[in-house]
CSV table of C-alpha atoms in Angstrom, one decimal:
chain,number,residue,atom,x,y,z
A,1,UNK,CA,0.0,0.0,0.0
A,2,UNK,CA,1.3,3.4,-0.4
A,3,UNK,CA,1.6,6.0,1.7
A,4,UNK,CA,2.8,5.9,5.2
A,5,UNK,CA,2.0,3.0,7.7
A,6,UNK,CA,2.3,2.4,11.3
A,7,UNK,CA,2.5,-0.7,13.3
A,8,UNK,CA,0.9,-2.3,15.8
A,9,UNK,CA,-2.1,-0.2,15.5
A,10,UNK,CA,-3.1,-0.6,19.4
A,11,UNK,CA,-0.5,-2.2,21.9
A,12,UNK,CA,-0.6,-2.8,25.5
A,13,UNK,CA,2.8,-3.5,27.6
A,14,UNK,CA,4.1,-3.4,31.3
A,15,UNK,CA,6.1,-1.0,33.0
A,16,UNK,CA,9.9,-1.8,32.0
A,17,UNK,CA,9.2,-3.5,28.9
A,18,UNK,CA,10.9,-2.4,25.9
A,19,UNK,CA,8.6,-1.1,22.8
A,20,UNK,CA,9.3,-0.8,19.4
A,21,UNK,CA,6.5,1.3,17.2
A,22,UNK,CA,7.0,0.8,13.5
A,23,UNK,CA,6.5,3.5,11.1
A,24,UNK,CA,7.0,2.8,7.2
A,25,UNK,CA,6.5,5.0,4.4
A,26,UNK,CA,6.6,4.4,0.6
A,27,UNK,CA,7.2,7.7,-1.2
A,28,UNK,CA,11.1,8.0,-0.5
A,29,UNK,CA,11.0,11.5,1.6
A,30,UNK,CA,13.9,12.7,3.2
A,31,UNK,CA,12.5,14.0,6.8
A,32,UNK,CA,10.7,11.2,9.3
A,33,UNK,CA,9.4,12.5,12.3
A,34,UNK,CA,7.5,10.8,15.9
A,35,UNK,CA,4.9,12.8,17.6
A,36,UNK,CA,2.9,11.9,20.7
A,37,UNK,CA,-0.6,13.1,21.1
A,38,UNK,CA,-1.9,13.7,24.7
A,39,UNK,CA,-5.0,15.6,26.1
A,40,UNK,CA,-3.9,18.8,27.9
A,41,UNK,CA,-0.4,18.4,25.6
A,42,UNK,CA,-1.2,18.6,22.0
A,43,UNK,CA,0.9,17.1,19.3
A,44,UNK,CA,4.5,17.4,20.4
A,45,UNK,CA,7.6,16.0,18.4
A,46,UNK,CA,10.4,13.4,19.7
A,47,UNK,CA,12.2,12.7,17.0
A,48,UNK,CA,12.9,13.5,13.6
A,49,UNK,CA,15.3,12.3,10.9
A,50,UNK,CA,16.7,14.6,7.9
A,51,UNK,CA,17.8,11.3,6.2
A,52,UNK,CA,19.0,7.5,6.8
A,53,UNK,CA,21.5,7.8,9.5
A,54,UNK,CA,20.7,11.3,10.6
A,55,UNK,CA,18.1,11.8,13.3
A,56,UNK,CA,17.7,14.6,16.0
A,57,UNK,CA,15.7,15.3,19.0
A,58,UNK,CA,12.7,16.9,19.3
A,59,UNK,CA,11.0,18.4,21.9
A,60,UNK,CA,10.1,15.2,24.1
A,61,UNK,CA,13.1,12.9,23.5
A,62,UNK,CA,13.7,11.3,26.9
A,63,UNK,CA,13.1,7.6,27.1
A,64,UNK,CA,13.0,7.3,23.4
A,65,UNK,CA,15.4,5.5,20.7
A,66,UNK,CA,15.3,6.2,17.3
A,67,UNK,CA,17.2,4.7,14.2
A,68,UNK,CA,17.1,5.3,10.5
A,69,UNK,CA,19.0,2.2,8.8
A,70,UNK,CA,17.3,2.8,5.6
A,71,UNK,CA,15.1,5.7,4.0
A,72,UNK,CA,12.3,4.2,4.3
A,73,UNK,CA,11.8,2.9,7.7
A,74,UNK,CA,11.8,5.1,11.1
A,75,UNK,CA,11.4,2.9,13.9
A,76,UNK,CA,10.7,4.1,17.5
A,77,UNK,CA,11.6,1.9,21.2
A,78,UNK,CA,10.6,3.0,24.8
A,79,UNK,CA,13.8,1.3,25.6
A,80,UNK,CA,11.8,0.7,29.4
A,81,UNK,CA,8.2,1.6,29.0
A,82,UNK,CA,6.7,3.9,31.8
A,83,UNK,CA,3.4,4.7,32.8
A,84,UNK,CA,4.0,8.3,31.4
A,85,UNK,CA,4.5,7.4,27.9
A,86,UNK,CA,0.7,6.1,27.3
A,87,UNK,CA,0.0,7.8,24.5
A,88,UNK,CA,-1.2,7.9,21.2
A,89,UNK,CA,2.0,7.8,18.3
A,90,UNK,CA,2.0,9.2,15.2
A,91,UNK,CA,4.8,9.1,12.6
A,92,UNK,CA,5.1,11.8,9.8
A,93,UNK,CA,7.2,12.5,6.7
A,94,UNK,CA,7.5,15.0,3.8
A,95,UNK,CA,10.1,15.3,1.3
A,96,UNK,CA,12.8,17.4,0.9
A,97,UNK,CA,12.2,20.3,-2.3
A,98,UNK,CA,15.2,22.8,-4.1
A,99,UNK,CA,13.5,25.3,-0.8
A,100,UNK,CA,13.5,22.8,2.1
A,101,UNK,CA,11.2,24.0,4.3
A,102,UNK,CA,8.1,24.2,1.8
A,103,UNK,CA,6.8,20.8,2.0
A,104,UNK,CA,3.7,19.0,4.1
A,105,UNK,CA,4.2,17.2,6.5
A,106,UNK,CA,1.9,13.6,5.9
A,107,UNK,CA,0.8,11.4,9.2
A,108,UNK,CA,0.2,8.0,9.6
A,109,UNK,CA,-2.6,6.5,11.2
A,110,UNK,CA,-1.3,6.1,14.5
A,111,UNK,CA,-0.2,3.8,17.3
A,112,UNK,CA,-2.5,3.6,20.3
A,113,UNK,CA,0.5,2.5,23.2
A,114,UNK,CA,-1.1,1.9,27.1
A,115,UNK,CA,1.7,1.4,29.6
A,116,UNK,CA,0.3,-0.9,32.6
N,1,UNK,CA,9.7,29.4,22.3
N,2,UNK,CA,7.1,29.3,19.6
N,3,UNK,CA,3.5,28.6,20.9
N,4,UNK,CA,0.1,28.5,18.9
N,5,UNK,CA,-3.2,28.9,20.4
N,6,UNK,CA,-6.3,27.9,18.8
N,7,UNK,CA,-9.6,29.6,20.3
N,8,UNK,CA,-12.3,28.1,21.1
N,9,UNK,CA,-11.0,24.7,22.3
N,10,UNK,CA,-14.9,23.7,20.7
N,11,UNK,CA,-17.9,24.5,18.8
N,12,UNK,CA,-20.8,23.6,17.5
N,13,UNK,CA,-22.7,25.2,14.6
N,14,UNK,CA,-26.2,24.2,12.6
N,15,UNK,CA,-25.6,22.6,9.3
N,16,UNK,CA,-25.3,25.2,6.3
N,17,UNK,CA,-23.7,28.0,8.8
N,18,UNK,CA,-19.8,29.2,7.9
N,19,UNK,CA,-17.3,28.0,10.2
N,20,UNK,CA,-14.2,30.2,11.4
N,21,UNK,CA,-11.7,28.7,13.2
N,22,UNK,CA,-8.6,30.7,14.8
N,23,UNK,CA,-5.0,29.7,14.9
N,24,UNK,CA,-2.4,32.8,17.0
N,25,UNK,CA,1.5,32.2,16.9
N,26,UNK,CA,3.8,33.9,19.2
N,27,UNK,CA,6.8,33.6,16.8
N,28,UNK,CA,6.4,35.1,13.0
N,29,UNK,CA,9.2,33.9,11.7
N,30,UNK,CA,7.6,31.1,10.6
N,31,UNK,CA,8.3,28.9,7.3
N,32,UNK,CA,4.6,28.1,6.4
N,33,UNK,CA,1.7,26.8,8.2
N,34,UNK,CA,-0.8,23.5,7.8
N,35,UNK,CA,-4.2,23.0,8.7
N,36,UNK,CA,-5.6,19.7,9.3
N,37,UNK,CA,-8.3,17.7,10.2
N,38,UNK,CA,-8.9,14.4,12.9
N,39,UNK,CA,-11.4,12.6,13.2
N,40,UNK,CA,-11.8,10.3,16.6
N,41,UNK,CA,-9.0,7.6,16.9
N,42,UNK,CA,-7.5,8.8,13.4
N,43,UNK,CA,-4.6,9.9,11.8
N,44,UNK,CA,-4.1,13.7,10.6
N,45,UNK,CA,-5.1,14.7,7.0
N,46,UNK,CA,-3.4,18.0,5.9
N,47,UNK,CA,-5.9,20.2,4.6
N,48,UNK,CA,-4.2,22.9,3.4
N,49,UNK,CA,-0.8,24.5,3.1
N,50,UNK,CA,0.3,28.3,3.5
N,51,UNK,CA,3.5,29.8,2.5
N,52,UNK,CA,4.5,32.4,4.7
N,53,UNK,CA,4.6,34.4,1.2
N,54,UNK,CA,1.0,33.7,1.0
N,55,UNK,CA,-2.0,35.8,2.4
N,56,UNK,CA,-4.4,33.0,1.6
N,57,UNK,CA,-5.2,29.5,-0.2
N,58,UNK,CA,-8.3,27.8,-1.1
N,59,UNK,CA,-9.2,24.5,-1.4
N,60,UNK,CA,-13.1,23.4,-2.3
N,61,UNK,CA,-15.0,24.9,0.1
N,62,UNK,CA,-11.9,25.7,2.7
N,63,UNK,CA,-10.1,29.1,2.8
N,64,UNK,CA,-7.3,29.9,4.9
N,65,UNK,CA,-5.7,33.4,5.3
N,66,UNK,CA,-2.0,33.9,6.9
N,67,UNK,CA,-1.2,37.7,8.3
N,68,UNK,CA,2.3,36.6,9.5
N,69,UNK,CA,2.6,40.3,11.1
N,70,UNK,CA,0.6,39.5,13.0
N,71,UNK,CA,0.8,35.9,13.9
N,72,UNK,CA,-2.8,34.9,12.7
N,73,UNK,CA,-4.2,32.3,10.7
N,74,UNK,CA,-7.8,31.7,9.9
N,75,UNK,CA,-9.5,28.8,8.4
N,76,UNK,CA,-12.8,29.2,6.8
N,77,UNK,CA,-15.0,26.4,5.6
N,78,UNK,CA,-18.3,27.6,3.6
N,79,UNK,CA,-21.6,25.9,3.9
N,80,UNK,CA,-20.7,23.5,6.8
N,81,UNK,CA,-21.9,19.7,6.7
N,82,UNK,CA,-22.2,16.9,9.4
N,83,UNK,CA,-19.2,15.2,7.5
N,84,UNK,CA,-17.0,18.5,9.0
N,85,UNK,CA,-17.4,17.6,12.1
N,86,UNK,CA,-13.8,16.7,13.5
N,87,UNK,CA,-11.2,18.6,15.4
N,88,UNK,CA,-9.2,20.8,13.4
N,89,UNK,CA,-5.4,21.3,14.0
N,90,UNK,CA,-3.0,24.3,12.8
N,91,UNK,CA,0.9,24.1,12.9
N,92,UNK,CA,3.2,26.2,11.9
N,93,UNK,CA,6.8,24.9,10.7
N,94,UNK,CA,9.8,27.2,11.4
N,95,UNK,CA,13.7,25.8,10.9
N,96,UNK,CA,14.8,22.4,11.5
N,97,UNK,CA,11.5,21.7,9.3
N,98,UNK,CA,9.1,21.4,12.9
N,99,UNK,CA,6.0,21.5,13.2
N,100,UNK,CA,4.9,23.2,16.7
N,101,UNK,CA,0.7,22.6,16.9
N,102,UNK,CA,-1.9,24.3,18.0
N,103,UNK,CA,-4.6,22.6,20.9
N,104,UNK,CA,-7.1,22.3,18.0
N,105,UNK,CA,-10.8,23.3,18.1
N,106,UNK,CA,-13.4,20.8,18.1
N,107,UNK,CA,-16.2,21.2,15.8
N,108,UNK,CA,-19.3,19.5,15.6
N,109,UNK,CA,-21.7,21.1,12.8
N,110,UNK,CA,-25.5,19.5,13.9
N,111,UNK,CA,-27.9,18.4,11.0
């Protein structure tokens, strides 16, 4: 399918566990970005990536892992879930034109996470 | 610290009526800004994009207006319809190609 994909859809894990959240997209763009959504917080960013091998922090980044082996792929791990990061997960991407900044940024369907 | 406001947090209007919906930004030197729409236990859809060169853009039934001066943005959508109920959501992107979002407004438009 094109577009951009996230997986597990809905998960449910204990406090500790570690978490990986899957985001895949099919249209080759350069930036790849995580958001959480939570009441009372908004949308806020955790992580983005320019390119593969070249990721940053956002605004949120503690507790989170990213990597970006290959263009396509973005994957996020709660290296030790806590109760704090139940949330709802959204990856993002939009490609990279001559006048960088121009470009939409496109969001998955999200990943509902509860942390028991 | 860039922060955008949308105001009201919700509202409801009877089918047919115009809706206006408010997005404020603290910091103007912004790149562009999207609008976009959720519905319940959904993804984002962008709606519509603004350069901050632009002072508006249309899309069907959806206008937006930028005054970056002023750190306003306002999204009109003509003729509202049950199927426009959903929370709306402005962001503005400034360097390192962020997004910072807005709270959204909720909108329910009754039939």
């Amino acid at each position: 399918d094109a577009g951009i994909t996230q997986s597990p859809r809905y998960k449910i894990t204990e406090t500790g566990r570690q978490v990986t959240l899957m985001c895949h997209q099919t249209w080759s763009h350069s930036y790849m970005f995580w958001y959480r959504q939570d009441l009372g917080h908004g949308l806020r960013l955790i992580y983005y990536s320019a390119a593969a091998d070249i990721t940053d922090k956002g605004e949120v980044p503690d507790g989170y892992v990213v990597s970006r082996s290959k263009t396509e792929n973005f994957p996020l791990t709660l290296e030790s879930a806590t109760r704090s990061q139940t949330s709802v997960y959204f990856c993002a991407s939009s490609d990279m034109a001559y006048l960088v900044w121009y470009n939409e940024q496109f969001f998955g369907p999200g990943t509902r996470l509860t942390v028991l | 610290k860039q922060e955008v406001t949308q105001i009201p947090a919700a509202l409801s209007v009877p089918e047919g009526e115009n809706l206006v919906l408010n997005c404020s930004f603290t910091d103007s030197a912004i790149y562009n800004l999207q609008w976009f729409r959720q519905d319940p236990g959904k993804g984002l859809t962008s709606l519509l994009l603004i350069q901050s060169s632009q002072r508006e853009q249309t899309s069907g039934r959806l206008n937006a207006s930028l005054d970056k001066s002023s750190g306003r943005s306002t999204l009109y959508i003509a003729a509202s319809q049950p199927g426009d109920s959903a929370t709306y959501l402005c962001a503005v992107r400034a360097a390192g190609n962020k997004l910072t979002f807005g709270g959204g407004t909720r909108v329910l438009v009754k039939p």
